[in-house]
mmCIF file of C-alpha atoms in Angstrom:
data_model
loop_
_atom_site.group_PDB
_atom_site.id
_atom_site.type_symbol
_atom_site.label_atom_id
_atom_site.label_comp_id
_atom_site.label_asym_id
_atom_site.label_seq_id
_atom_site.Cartn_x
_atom_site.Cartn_y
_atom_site.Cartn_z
ATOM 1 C CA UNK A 1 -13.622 -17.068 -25.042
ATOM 2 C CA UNK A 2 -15.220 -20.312 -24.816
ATOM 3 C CA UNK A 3 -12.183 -22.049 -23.459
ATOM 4 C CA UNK A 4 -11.543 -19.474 -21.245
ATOM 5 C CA UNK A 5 -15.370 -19.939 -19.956
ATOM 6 C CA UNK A 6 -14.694 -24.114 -20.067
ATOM 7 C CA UNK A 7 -11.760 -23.365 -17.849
ATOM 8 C CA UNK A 8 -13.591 -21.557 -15.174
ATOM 9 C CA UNK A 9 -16.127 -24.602 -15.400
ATOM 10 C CA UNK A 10 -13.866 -26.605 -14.263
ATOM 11 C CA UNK A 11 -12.047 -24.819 -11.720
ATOM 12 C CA UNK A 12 -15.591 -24.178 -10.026
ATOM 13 C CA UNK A 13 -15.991 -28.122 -10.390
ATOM 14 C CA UNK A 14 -12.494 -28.654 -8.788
ATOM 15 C CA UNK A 15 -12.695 -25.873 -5.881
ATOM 16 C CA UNK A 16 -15.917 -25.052 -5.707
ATOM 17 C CA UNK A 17 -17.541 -21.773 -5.011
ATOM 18 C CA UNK A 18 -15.025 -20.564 -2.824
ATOM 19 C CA UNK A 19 -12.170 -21.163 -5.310
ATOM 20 C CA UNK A 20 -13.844 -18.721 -7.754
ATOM 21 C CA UNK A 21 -13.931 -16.349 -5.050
ATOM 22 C CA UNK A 22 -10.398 -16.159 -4.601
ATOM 23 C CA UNK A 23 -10.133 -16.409 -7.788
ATOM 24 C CA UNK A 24 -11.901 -12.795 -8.592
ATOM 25 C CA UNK A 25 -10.535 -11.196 -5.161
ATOM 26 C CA UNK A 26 -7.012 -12.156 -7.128
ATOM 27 C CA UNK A 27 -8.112 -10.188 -10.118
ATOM 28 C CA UNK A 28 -9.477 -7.396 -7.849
ATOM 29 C CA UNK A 29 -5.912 -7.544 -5.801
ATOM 30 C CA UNK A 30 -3.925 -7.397 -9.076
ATOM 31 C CA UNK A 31 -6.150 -4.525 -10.173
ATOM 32 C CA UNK A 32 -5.404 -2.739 -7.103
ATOM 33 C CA UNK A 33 -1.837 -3.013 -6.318
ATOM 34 C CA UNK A 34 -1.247 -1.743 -10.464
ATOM 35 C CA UNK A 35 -3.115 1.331 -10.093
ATOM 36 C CA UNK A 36 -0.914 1.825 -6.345
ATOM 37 C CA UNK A 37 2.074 1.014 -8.382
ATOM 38 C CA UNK A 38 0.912 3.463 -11.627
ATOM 39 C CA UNK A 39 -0.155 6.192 -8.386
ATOM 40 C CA UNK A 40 3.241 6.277 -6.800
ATOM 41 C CA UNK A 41 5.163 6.548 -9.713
ATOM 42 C CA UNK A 42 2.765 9.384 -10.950
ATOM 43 C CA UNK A 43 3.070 11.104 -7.983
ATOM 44 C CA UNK A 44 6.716 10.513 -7.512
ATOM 45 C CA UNK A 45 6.738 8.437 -4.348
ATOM 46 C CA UNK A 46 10.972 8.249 -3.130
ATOM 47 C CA UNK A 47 11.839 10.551 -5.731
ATOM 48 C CA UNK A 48 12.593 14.129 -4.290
ATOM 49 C CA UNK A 49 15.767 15.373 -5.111
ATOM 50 C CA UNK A 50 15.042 18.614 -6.068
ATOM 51 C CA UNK A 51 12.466 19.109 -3.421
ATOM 52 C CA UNK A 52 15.849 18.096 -0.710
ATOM 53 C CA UNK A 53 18.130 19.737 -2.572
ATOM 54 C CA UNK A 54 15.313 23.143 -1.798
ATOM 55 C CA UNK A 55 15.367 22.298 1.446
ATOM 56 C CA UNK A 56 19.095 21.965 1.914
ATOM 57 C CA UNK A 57 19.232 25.805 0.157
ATOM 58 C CA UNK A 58 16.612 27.236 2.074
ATOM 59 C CA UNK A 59 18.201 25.604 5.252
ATOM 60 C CA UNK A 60 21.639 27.110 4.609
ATOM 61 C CA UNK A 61 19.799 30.443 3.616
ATOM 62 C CA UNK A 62 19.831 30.595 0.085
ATOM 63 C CA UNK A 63 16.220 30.985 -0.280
ATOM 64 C CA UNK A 64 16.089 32.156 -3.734
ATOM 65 C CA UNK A 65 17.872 28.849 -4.614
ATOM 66 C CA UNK A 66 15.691 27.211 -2.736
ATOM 67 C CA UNK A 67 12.734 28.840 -4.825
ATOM 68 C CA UNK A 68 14.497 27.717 -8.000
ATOM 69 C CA UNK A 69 14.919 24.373 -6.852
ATOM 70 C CA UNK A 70 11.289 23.641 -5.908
ATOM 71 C CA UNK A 71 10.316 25.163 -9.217
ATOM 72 C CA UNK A 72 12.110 22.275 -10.547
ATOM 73 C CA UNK A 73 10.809 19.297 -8.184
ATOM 74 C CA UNK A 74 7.552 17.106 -9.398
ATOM 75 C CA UNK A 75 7.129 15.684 -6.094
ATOM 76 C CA UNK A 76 3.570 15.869 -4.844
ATOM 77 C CA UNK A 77 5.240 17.094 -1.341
ATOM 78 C CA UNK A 78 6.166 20.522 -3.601
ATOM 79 C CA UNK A 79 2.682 22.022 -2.879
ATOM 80 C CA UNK A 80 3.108 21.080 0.655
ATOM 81 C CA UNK A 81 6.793 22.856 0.555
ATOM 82 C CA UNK A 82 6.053 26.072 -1.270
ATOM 83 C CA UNK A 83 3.514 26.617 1.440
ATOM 84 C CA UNK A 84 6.640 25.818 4.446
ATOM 85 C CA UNK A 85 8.427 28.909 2.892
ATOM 86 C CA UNK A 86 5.719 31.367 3.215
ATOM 87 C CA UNK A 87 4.467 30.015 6.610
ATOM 88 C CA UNK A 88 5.211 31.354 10.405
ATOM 89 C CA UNK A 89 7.149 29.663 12.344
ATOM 90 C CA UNK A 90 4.354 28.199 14.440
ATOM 91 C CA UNK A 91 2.756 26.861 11.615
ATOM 92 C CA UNK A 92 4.346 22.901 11.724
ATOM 93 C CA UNK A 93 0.772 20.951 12.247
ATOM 94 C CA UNK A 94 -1.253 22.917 9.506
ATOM 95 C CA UNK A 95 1.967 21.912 7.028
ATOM 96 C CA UNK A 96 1.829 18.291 8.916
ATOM 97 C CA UNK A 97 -2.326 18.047 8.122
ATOM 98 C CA UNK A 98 -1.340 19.480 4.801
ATOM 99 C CA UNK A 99 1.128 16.676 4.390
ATOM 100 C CA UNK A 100 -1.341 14.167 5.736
ATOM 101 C CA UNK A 101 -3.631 15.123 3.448
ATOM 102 C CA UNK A 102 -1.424 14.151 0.453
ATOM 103 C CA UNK A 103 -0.507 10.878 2.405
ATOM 104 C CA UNK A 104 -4.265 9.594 2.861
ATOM 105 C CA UNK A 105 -4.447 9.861 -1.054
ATOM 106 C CA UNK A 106 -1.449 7.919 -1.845
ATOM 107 C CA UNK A 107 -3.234 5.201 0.555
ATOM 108 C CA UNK A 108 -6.689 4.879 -0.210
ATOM 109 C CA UNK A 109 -6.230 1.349 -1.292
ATOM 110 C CA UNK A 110 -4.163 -0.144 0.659
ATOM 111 C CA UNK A 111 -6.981 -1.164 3.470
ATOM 112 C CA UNK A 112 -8.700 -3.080 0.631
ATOM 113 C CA UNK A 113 -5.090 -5.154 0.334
ATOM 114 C CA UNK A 114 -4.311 -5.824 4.058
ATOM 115 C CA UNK A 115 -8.266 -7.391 4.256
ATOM 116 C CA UNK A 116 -7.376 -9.702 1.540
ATOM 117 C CA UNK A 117 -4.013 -10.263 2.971
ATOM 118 C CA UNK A 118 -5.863 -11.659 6.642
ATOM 119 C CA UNK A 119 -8.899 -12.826 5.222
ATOM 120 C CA UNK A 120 -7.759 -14.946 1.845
ATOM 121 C CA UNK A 121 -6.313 -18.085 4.252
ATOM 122 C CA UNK A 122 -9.448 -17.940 6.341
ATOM 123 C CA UNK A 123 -11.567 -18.132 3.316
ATOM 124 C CA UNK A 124 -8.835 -20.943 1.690
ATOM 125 C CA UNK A 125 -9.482 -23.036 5.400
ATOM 126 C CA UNK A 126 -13.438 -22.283 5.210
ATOM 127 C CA UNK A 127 -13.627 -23.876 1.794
ATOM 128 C CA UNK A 128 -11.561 -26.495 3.043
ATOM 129 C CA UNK A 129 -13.803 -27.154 6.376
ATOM 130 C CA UNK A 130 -16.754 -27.188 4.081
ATOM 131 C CA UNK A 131 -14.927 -29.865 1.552
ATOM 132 C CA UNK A 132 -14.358 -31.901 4.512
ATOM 133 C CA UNK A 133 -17.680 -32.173 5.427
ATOM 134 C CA UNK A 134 -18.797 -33.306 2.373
ATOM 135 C CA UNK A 135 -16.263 -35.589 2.156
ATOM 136 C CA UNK A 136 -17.030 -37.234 5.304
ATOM 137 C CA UNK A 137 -21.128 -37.299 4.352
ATOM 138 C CA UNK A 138 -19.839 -39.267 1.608
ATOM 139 C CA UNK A 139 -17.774 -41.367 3.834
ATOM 140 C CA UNK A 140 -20.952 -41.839 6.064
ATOM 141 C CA UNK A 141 -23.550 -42.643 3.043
ATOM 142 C CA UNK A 142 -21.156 -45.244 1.493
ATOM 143 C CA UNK A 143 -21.130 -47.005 4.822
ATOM 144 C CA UNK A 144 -19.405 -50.198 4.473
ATOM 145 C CA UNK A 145 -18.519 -49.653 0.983
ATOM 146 C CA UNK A 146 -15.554 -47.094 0.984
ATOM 147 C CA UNK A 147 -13.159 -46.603 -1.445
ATOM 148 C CA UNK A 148 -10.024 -45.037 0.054
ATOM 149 C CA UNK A 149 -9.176 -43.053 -3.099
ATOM 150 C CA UNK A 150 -12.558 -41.520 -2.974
ATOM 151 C CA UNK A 151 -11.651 -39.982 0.046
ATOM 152 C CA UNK A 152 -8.837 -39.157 -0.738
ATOM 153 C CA UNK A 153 -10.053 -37.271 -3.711
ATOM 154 C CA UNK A 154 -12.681 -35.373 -1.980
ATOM 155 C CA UNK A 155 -9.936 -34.427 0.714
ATOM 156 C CA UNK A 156 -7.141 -33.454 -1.824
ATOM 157 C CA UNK A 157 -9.996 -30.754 -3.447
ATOM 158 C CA UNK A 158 -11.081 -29.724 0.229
ATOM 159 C CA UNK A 159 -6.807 -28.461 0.823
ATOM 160 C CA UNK A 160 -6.621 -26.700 -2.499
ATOM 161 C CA UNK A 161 -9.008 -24.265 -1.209
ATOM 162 C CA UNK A 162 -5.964 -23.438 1.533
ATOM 163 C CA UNK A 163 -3.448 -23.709 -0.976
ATOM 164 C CA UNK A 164 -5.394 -21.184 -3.023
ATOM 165 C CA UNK A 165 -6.280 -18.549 -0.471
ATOM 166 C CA UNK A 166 -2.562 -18.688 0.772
ATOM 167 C CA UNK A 167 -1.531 -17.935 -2.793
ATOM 168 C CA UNK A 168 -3.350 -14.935 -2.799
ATOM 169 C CA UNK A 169 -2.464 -13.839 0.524
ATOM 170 C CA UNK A 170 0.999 -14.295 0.442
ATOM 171 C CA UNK A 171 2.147 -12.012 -2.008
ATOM 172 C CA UNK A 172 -0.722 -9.688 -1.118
ATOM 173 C CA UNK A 173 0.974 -9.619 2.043
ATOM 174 C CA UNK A 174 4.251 -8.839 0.894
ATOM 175 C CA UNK A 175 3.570 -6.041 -1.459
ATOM 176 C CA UNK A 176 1.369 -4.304 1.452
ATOM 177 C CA UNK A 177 4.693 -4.040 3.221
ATOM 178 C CA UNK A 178 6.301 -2.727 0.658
ATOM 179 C CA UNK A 179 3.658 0.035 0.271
ATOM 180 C CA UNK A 180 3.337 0.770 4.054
ATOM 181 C CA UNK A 181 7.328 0.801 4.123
ATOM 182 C CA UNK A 182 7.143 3.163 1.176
ATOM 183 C CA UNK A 183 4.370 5.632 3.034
ATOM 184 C CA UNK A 184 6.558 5.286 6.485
ATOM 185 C CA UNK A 185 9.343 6.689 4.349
ATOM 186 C CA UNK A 186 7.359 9.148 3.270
ATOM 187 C CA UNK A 187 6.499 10.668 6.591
ATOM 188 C CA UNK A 188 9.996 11.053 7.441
ATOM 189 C CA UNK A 189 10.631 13.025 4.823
ATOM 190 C CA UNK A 190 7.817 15.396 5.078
ATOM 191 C CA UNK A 191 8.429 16.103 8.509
ATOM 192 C CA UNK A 192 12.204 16.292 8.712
ATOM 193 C CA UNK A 193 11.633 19.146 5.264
ATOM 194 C CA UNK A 194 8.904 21.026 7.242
ATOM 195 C CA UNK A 195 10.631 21.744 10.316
ATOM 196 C CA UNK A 196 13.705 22.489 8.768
ATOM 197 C CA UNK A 197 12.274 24.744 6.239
ATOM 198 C CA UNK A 198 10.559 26.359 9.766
ATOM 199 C CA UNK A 199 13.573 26.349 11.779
ATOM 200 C CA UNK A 200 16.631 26.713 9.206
ATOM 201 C CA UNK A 201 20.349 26.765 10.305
ATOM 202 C CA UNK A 202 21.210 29.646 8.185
ATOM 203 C CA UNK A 203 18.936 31.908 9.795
ATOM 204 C CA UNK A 204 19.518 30.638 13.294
ATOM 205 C CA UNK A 205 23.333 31.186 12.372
ATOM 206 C CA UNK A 206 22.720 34.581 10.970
ATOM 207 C CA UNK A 207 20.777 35.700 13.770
ATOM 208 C CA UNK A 208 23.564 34.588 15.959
ATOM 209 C CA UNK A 209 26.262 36.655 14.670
ATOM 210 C CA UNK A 210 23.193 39.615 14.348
ATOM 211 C CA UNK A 211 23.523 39.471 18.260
ATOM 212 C CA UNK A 212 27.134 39.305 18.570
ATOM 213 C CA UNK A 213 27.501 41.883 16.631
#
């Protein structure tokens, strides 16, 4: 524990204030994007082969398969299903909000990650604005006196502030696209199963031949 606290000492004393900032927004991002990771998989995010294969039934007309095959699925987009069967044909933006619903769950979160994601390198370049200053002041107060390598130093610690917020944002970044790709996915699905379960091709094709008959 103690080295642990002597670390953050010193990384305070390297980077300054706005180091440990980014250093507990990374902890807070981490946090974040393991419960997203632990939500999807709980709620079975791009897994719904039951729930298509009830859709594909229902759409050829087979709707007790269909029932059997939902029965089956652990998708969170079941509820959402169950209620397409027993719904009017009319009925698309109710299942849609329904849908939506589930959808705003699964992405509570991922605001939080895209802030991080644009703000981290403009906090990495404000600590480094602020190093530079004081890096300069100390330029200025040794007047004729200056040691290059002083400078330096004070120069090299304003940078790592950059360095450090685009280590955070990066990969921030990239796992928020992953997400949103995830929850774009997602949409497609739901709508392409709700207005096929409302408008199936068996019962269009048996209502043809009911016609011609």
């Amino acid at each position: 524990m103690s080295g642990a606290l002597a670390g953050l000492r010193d990384l305070a004393a390297l980077g300054g204030p706005v180091v440990m900032i980014l250093a507990a927004v990374s902890v807070a991002t981490l946090a974040v994007i393991l419960y997203k990771m632990w939500q999807f998989s709980r709620s079975g995010v791009g897994r719904h082969k039951a729930l298509s294969q009830a859709v594909a039934a229902w759409d050829g007309g087979d709707k007790d398969g269909a029932e059997r095959a939902l029965a089956t699925s652990t998708s969170y987009l079941a509820p959402v299903i169950a209620m397409a069967f027993r719904a009017e044909p009319g009925a698309s933006k109710r299942l849609e909000a329904e849908a939506e619903t589930r959808f705003a769950r699964l992405e509570r979160g991922l605001r939080f990650l895209d802030s991080v994601a644009q703000l981290a390198p403009l906090l990495g370049l404000f600590g480094t604005v602020l190093g530079m200053i004081a890096a300069f002041q100390a330029l200025q107060e040794a007047g004729s006196q200056v040691d290059p390598s002083v400078l330096a130093g004070g120069i090299w610690v304003a940078l790592l502030t950059t360095a450090a917020g685009l280590v955070v944002a990066m990969p921030t970044a990239l796992v928020l696209s992953w997400f949103e790709g995830r929850m774009d996915a997602e949409r497609v699905t739901a709508e392409r199963a709700i207005h096929t379960i409302l408008a199936p091709r068996g019962t269009s094709a048996g209502a043809a031949l009911r016609a011609h008959g």
